[in-house]
Short mmCIF file of C-alpha atoms in Angstrom, two decimals:
data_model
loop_
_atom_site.label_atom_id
_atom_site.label_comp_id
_atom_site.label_asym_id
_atom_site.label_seq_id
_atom_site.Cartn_x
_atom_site.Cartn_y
_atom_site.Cartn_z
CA UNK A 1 3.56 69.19 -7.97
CA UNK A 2 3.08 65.48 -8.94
CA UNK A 3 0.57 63.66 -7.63
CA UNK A 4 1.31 60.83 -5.45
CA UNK A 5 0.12 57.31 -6.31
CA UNK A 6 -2.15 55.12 -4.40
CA UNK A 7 -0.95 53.00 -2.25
CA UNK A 8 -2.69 50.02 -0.39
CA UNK A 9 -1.79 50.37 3.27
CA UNK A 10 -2.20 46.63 4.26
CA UNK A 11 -0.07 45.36 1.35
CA UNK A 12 3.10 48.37 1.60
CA UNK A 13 3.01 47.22 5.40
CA UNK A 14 3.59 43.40 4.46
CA UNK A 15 6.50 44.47 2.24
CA UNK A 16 7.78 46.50 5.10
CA UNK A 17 7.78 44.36 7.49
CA UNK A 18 8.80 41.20 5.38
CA UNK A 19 11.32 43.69 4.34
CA UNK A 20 12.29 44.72 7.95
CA UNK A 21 12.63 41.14 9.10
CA UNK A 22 14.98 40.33 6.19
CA UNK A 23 17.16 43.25 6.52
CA UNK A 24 17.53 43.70 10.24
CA UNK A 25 17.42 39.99 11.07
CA UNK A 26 14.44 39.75 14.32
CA UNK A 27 16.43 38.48 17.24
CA UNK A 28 19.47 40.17 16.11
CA UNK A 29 19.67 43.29 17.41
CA UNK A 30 19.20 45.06 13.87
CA UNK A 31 17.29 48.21 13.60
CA UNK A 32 15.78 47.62 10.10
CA UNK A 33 17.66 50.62 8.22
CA UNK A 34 18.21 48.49 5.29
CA UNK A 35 14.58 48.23 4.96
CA UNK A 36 13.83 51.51 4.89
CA UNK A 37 16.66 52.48 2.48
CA UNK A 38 15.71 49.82 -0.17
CA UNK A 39 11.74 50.90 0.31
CA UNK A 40 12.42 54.31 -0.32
CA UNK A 41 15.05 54.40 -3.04
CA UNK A 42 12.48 51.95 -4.89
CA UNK A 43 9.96 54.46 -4.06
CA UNK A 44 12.05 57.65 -5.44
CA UNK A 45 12.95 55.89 -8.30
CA UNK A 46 9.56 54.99 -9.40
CA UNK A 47 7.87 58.34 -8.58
CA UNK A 48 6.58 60.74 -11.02
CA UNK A 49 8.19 63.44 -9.50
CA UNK A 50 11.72 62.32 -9.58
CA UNK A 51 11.26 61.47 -13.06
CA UNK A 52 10.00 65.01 -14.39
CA UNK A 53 12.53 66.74 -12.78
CA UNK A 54 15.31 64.60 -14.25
CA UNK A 55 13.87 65.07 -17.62
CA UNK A 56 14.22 68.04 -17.36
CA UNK A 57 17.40 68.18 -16.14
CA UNK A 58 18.52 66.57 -18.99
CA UNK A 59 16.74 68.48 -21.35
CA UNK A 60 18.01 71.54 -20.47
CA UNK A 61 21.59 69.44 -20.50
CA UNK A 62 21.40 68.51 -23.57
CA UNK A 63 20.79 71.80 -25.13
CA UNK A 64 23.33 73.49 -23.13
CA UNK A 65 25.98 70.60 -24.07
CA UNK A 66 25.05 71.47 -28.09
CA UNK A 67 25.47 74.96 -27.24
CA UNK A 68 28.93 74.62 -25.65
CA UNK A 69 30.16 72.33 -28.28
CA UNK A 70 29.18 74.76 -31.02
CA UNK A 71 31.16 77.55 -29.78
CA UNK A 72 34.40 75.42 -28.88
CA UNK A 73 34.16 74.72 -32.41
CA UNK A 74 33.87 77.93 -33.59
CA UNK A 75 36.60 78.93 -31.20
CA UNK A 76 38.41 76.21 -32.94
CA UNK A 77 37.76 77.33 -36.47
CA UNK A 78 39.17 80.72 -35.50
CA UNK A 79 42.29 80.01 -34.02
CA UNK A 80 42.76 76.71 -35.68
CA UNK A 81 44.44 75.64 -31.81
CA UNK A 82 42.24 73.52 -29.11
CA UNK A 83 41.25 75.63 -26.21
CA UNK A 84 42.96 75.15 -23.14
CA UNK A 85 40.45 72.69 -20.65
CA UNK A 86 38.04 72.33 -23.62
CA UNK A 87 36.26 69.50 -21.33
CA UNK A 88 35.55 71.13 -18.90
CA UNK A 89 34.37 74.00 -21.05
CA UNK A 90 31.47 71.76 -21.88
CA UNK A 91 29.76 72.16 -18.77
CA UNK A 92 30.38 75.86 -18.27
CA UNK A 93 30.60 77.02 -21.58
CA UNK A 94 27.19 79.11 -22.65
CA UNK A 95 25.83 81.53 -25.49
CA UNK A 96 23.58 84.94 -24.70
CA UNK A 97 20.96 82.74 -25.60
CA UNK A 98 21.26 79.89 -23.22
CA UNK A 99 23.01 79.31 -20.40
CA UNK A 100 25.70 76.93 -19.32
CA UNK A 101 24.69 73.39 -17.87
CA UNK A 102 26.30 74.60 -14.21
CA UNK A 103 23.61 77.32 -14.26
CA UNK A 104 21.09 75.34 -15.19
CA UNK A 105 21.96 72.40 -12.39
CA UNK A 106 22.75 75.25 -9.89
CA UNK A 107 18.80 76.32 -10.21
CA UNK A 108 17.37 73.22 -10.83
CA UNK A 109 19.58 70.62 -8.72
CA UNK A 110 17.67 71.71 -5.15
CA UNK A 111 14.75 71.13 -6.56
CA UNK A 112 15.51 67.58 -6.74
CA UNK A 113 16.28 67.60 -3.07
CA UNK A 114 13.21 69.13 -2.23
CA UNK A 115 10.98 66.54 -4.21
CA UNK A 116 12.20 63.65 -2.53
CA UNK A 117 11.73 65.30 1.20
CA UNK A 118 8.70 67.33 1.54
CA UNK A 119 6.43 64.92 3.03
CA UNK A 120 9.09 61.91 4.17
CA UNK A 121 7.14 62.13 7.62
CA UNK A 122 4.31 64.19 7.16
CA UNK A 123 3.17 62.17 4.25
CA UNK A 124 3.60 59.08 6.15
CA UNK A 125 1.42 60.70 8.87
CA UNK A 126 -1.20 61.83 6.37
CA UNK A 127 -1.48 58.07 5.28
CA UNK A 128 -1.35 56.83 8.56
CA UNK A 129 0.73 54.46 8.21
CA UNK A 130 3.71 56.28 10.35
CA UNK A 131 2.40 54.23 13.50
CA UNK A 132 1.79 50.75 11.71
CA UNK A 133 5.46 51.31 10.50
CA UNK A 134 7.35 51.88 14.02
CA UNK A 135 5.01 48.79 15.00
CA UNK A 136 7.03 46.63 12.96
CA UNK A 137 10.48 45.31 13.94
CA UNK A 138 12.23 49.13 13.08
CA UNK A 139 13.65 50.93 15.45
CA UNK A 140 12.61 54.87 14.95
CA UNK A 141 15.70 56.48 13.77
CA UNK A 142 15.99 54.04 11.52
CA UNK A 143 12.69 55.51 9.65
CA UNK A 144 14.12 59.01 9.83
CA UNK A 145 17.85 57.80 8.79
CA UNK A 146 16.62 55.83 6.14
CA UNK A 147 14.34 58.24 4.12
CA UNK A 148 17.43 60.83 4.41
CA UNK A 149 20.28 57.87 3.06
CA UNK A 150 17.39 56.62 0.42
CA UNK A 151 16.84 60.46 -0.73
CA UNK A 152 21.24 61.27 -0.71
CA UNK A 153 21.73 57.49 -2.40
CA UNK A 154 18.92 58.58 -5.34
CA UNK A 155 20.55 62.22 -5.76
CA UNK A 156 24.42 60.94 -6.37
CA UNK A 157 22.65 58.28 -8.75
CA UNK A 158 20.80 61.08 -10.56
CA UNK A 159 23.93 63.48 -10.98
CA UNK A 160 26.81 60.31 -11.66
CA UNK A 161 24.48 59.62 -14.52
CA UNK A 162 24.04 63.15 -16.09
CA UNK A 163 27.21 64.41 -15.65
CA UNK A 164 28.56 60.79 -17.13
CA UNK A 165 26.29 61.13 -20.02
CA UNK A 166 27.08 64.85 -20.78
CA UNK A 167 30.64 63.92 -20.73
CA UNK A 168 30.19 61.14 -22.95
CA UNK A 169 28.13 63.11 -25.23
CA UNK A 170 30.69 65.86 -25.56
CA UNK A 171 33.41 63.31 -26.05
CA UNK A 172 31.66 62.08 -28.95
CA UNK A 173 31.25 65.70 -30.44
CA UNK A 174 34.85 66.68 -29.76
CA UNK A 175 36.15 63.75 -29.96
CA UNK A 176 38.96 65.09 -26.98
CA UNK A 177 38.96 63.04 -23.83
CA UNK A 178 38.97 64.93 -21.00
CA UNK A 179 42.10 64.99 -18.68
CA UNK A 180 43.62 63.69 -15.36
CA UNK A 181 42.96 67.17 -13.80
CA UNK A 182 40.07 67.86 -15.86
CA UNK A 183 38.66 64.44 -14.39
CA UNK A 184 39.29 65.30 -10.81
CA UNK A 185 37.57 68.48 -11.38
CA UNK A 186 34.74 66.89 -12.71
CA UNK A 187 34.27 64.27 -9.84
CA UNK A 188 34.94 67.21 -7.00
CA UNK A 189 31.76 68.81 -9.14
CA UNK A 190 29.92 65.92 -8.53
CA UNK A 191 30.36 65.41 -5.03
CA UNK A 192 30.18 69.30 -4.32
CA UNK A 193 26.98 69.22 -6.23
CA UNK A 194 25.53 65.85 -4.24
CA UNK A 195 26.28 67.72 -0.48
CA UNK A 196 24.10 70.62 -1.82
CA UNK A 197 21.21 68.94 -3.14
CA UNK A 198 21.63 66.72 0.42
CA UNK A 199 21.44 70.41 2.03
CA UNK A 200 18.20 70.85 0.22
CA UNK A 201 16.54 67.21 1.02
CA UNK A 202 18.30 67.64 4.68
CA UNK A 203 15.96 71.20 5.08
CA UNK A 204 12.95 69.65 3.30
CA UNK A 205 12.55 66.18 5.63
CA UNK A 206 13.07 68.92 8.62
CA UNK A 207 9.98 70.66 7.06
CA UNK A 208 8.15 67.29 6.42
CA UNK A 209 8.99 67.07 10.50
CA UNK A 210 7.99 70.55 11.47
CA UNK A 211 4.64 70.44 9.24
CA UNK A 212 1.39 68.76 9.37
CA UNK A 213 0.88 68.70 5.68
CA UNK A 214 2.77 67.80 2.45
CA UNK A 215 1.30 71.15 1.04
CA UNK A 216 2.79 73.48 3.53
CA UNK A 217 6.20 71.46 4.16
CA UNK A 218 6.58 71.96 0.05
CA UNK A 219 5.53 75.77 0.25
CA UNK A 220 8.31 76.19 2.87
CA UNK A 221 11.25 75.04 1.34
CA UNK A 222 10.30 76.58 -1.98
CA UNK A 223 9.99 79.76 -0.16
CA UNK A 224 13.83 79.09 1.50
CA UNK A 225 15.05 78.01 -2.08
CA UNK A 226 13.65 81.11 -3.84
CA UNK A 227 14.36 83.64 -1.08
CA UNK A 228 18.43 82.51 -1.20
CA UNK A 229 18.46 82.59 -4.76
CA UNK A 230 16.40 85.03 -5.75
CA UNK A 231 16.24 88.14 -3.46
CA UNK A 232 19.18 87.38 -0.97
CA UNK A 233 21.39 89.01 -3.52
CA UNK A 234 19.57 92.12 -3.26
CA UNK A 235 18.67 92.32 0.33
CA UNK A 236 22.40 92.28 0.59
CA UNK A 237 23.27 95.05 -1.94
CA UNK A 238 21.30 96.93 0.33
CA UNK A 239 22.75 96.19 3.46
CA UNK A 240 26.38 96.16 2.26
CA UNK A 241 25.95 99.75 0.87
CA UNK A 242 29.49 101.44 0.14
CA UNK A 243 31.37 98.22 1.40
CA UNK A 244 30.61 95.21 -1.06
CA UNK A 245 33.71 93.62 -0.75
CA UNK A 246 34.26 93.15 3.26
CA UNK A 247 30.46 93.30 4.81
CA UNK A 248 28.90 92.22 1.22
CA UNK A 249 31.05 89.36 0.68
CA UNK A 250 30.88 87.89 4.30
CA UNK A 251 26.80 88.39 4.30
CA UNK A 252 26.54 86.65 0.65
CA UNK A 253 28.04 83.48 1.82
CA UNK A 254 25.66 83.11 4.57
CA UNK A 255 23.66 81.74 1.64
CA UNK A 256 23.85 78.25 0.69
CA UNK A 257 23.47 78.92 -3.15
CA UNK A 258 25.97 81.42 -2.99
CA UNK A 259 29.01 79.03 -0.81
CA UNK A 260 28.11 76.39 -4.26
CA UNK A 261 28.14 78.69 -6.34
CA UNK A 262 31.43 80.14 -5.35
CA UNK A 263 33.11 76.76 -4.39
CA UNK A 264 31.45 75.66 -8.54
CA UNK A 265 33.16 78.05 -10.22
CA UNK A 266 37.26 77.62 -8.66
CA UNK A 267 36.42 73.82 -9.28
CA UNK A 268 35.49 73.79 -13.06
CA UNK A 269 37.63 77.06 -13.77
CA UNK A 270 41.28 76.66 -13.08
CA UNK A 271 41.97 80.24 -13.95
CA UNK A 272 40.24 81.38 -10.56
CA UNK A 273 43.31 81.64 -8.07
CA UNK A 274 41.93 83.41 -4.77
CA UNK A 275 37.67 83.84 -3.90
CA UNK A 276 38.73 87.10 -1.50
CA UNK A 277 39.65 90.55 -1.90
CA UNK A 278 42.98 91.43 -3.87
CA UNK A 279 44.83 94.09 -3.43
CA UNK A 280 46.58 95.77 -6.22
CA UNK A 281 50.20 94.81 -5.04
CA UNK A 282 49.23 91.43 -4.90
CA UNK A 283 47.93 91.59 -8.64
CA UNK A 284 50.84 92.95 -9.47
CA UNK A 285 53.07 90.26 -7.85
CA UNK A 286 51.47 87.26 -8.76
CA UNK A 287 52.73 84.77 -11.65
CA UNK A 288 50.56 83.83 -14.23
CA UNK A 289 49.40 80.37 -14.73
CA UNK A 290 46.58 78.36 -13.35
CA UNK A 291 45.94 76.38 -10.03
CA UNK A 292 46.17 72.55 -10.10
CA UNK A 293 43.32 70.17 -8.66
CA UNK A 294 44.69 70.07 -5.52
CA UNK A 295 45.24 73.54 -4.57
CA UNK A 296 41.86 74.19 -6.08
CA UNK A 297 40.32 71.39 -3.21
CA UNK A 298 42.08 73.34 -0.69
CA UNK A 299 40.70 77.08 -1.98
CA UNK A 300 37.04 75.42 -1.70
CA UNK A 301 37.26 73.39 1.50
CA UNK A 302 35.97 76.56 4.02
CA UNK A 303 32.64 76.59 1.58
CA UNK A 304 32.62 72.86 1.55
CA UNK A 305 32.77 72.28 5.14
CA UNK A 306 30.04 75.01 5.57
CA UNK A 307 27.45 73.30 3.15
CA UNK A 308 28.09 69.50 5.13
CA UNK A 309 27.53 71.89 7.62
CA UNK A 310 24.00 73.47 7.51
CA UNK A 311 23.29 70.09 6.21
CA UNK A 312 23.96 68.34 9.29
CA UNK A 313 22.15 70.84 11.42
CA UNK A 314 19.07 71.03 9.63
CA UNK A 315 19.29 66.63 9.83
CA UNK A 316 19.77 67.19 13.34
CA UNK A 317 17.01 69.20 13.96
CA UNK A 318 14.61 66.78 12.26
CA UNK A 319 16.12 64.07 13.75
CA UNK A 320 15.71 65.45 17.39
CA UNK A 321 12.01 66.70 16.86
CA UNK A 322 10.91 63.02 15.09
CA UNK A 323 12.29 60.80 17.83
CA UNK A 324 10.77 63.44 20.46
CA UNK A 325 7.22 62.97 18.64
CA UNK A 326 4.69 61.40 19.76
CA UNK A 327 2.95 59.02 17.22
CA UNK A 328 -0.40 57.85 17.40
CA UNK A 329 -2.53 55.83 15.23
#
């Protein structure tokens, strides 16, 4: 866990509230949520923690993107034909000995949410300077809708900039530009991949809420994060029993990891036509061929909607419990 700089109260309060006064406009009726977006996106930006994590993020990127484009090019050299949706094979495309880049963002990417929420109030609190903030000219939901919109804002920067600079890597190995559907698959990715991580920073600022310290807030949503994608899987192996695919399937996508994972794999493979149980006479009835974007959109919209979901109710929860709080100095 990094450790977080340190800051001089007096002068981060003048910036606030010089800050506050600009962006809300004193006598105007503003609530100062500009402020406190453009404080804590400088903030995120700047920390140590957001910076290891997307090193390593693009670390691990960059040795799965040589690792896909070495066996499309074997693949290649075999059948002397380009593989059908090459592009996108670059960010799913893997070896025994290292993964694709989806695994590695679908294990890492929450992570990322949880750095940049685990103490957005309970740090504050910690540093007392929660009270000299909501003394200034900002009204409170403005503190607790601006550390959420400064956290979502850094996280779609973060991911528009790796998956842009895998894709331009891998364009300049292949040297075959991706296309229109291939694009749109790529961008639904993105935005799939942004409303998880949000899910993630959404249940870590509720933590931040719920706990006193930054310690114990961080400990909790670890615990969450590892328990749904570590040992959900198994606690519902055992549960299902004889009866994987009704009672198995319906109790796996009460995980979070498991609805992106799913809703991951239709986007960036076009060959994946249904995400339910088939029976055989509907194998043996349907026509071969692949889904296009659009269809694709619609097979992924019930997992969607349930990620925005669980996101807005753990926001919610946090939001209702910090403007209920009472803050002293």
């Amino acid at each position: 866990m990094a450790v977080l700089p340190r800051v001089q109260p007096r002068a981060w309060l003048e910036r606030l509230r010089s800050r506050a006064e600009a962006g809300s406009g004193r006598g105007t009726g503003g609530s100062g949520l500009a402020a406190v977006v453009r404080k804590e996106f400088a903030d995120h930006v700047s920390g140590w923690r957001m910076l290891i994590l997307v090193a390593l993020l693009v670390v691990t990127g960059l040795g799965s993107l040589y690792t896909a484009a070495q066996t499309i090019r074997d693949a290649v050299g075999l059948t002397a034909a380009i593989p059908e949706f090459v592009f996108l094979r670059l960010f799913t495309g893997g070896s025994p000995q290292l993964p694709p880049l989806t695994a590695f963002v679908t294990f890492l990417a929450p992570l990322l949410g949880i750095a940049l929420g685990f103490d957005a109030v309970c740090g504050e609190q910690n540093r007392r300077t929660l009270s000299r903030i909501l003394a200034q000219p900002i009204h409170r939901d403005a503190v607790i809708n601006g550390k959420f919109l400064a956290g979502v804002l850094a996280i779609v920067i973060t991911l528009t900039a790796l998956l842009a600079g895998v894709g331009a890597l891998g364009l300049l190995m292949l040297g075959v530009p991706p296309t229109g559907d291939e694009a749109l698959r790529l961008v639904a990715y993105g935005v799939l991949t942004t409303i998880y991580v949000a899910f993630w920073l959404a249940l870590a600022i509720l933590f931040s809420v719920v706990f006193r310290q930054a310690a114990t807030s961080a400990l909790a949503s670890i615990s969450v994060w590892l328990f749904f994608s570590a040992f959900w899987d198994m606690l519902v192996n055992l549960a299902a029993g004889d009866d994987p695919v009704g009672l198995g399937l319906w109790l796996s996508r009460i995980s979070p990891s498991y609805l992106y994972s799913e809703a991951m794999v239709t986007l960036l493979n076009p060959l994946v036509r249904t995400l339910g149980p088939v029976t055989l006479e509907q194998v043996l009835g349907a026509l071969e061929g692949v889904l296009p974007v659009g269809q694709s959109l619609v097979l992924v919209w019930p997992q969607t909607v349930g990620l925005v979901a669980l996101t807005a109710v753990c926001f919610a929860i946090s939001y209702i419990l910090f403007m209920r709080r009472e803050i002293r100095a």
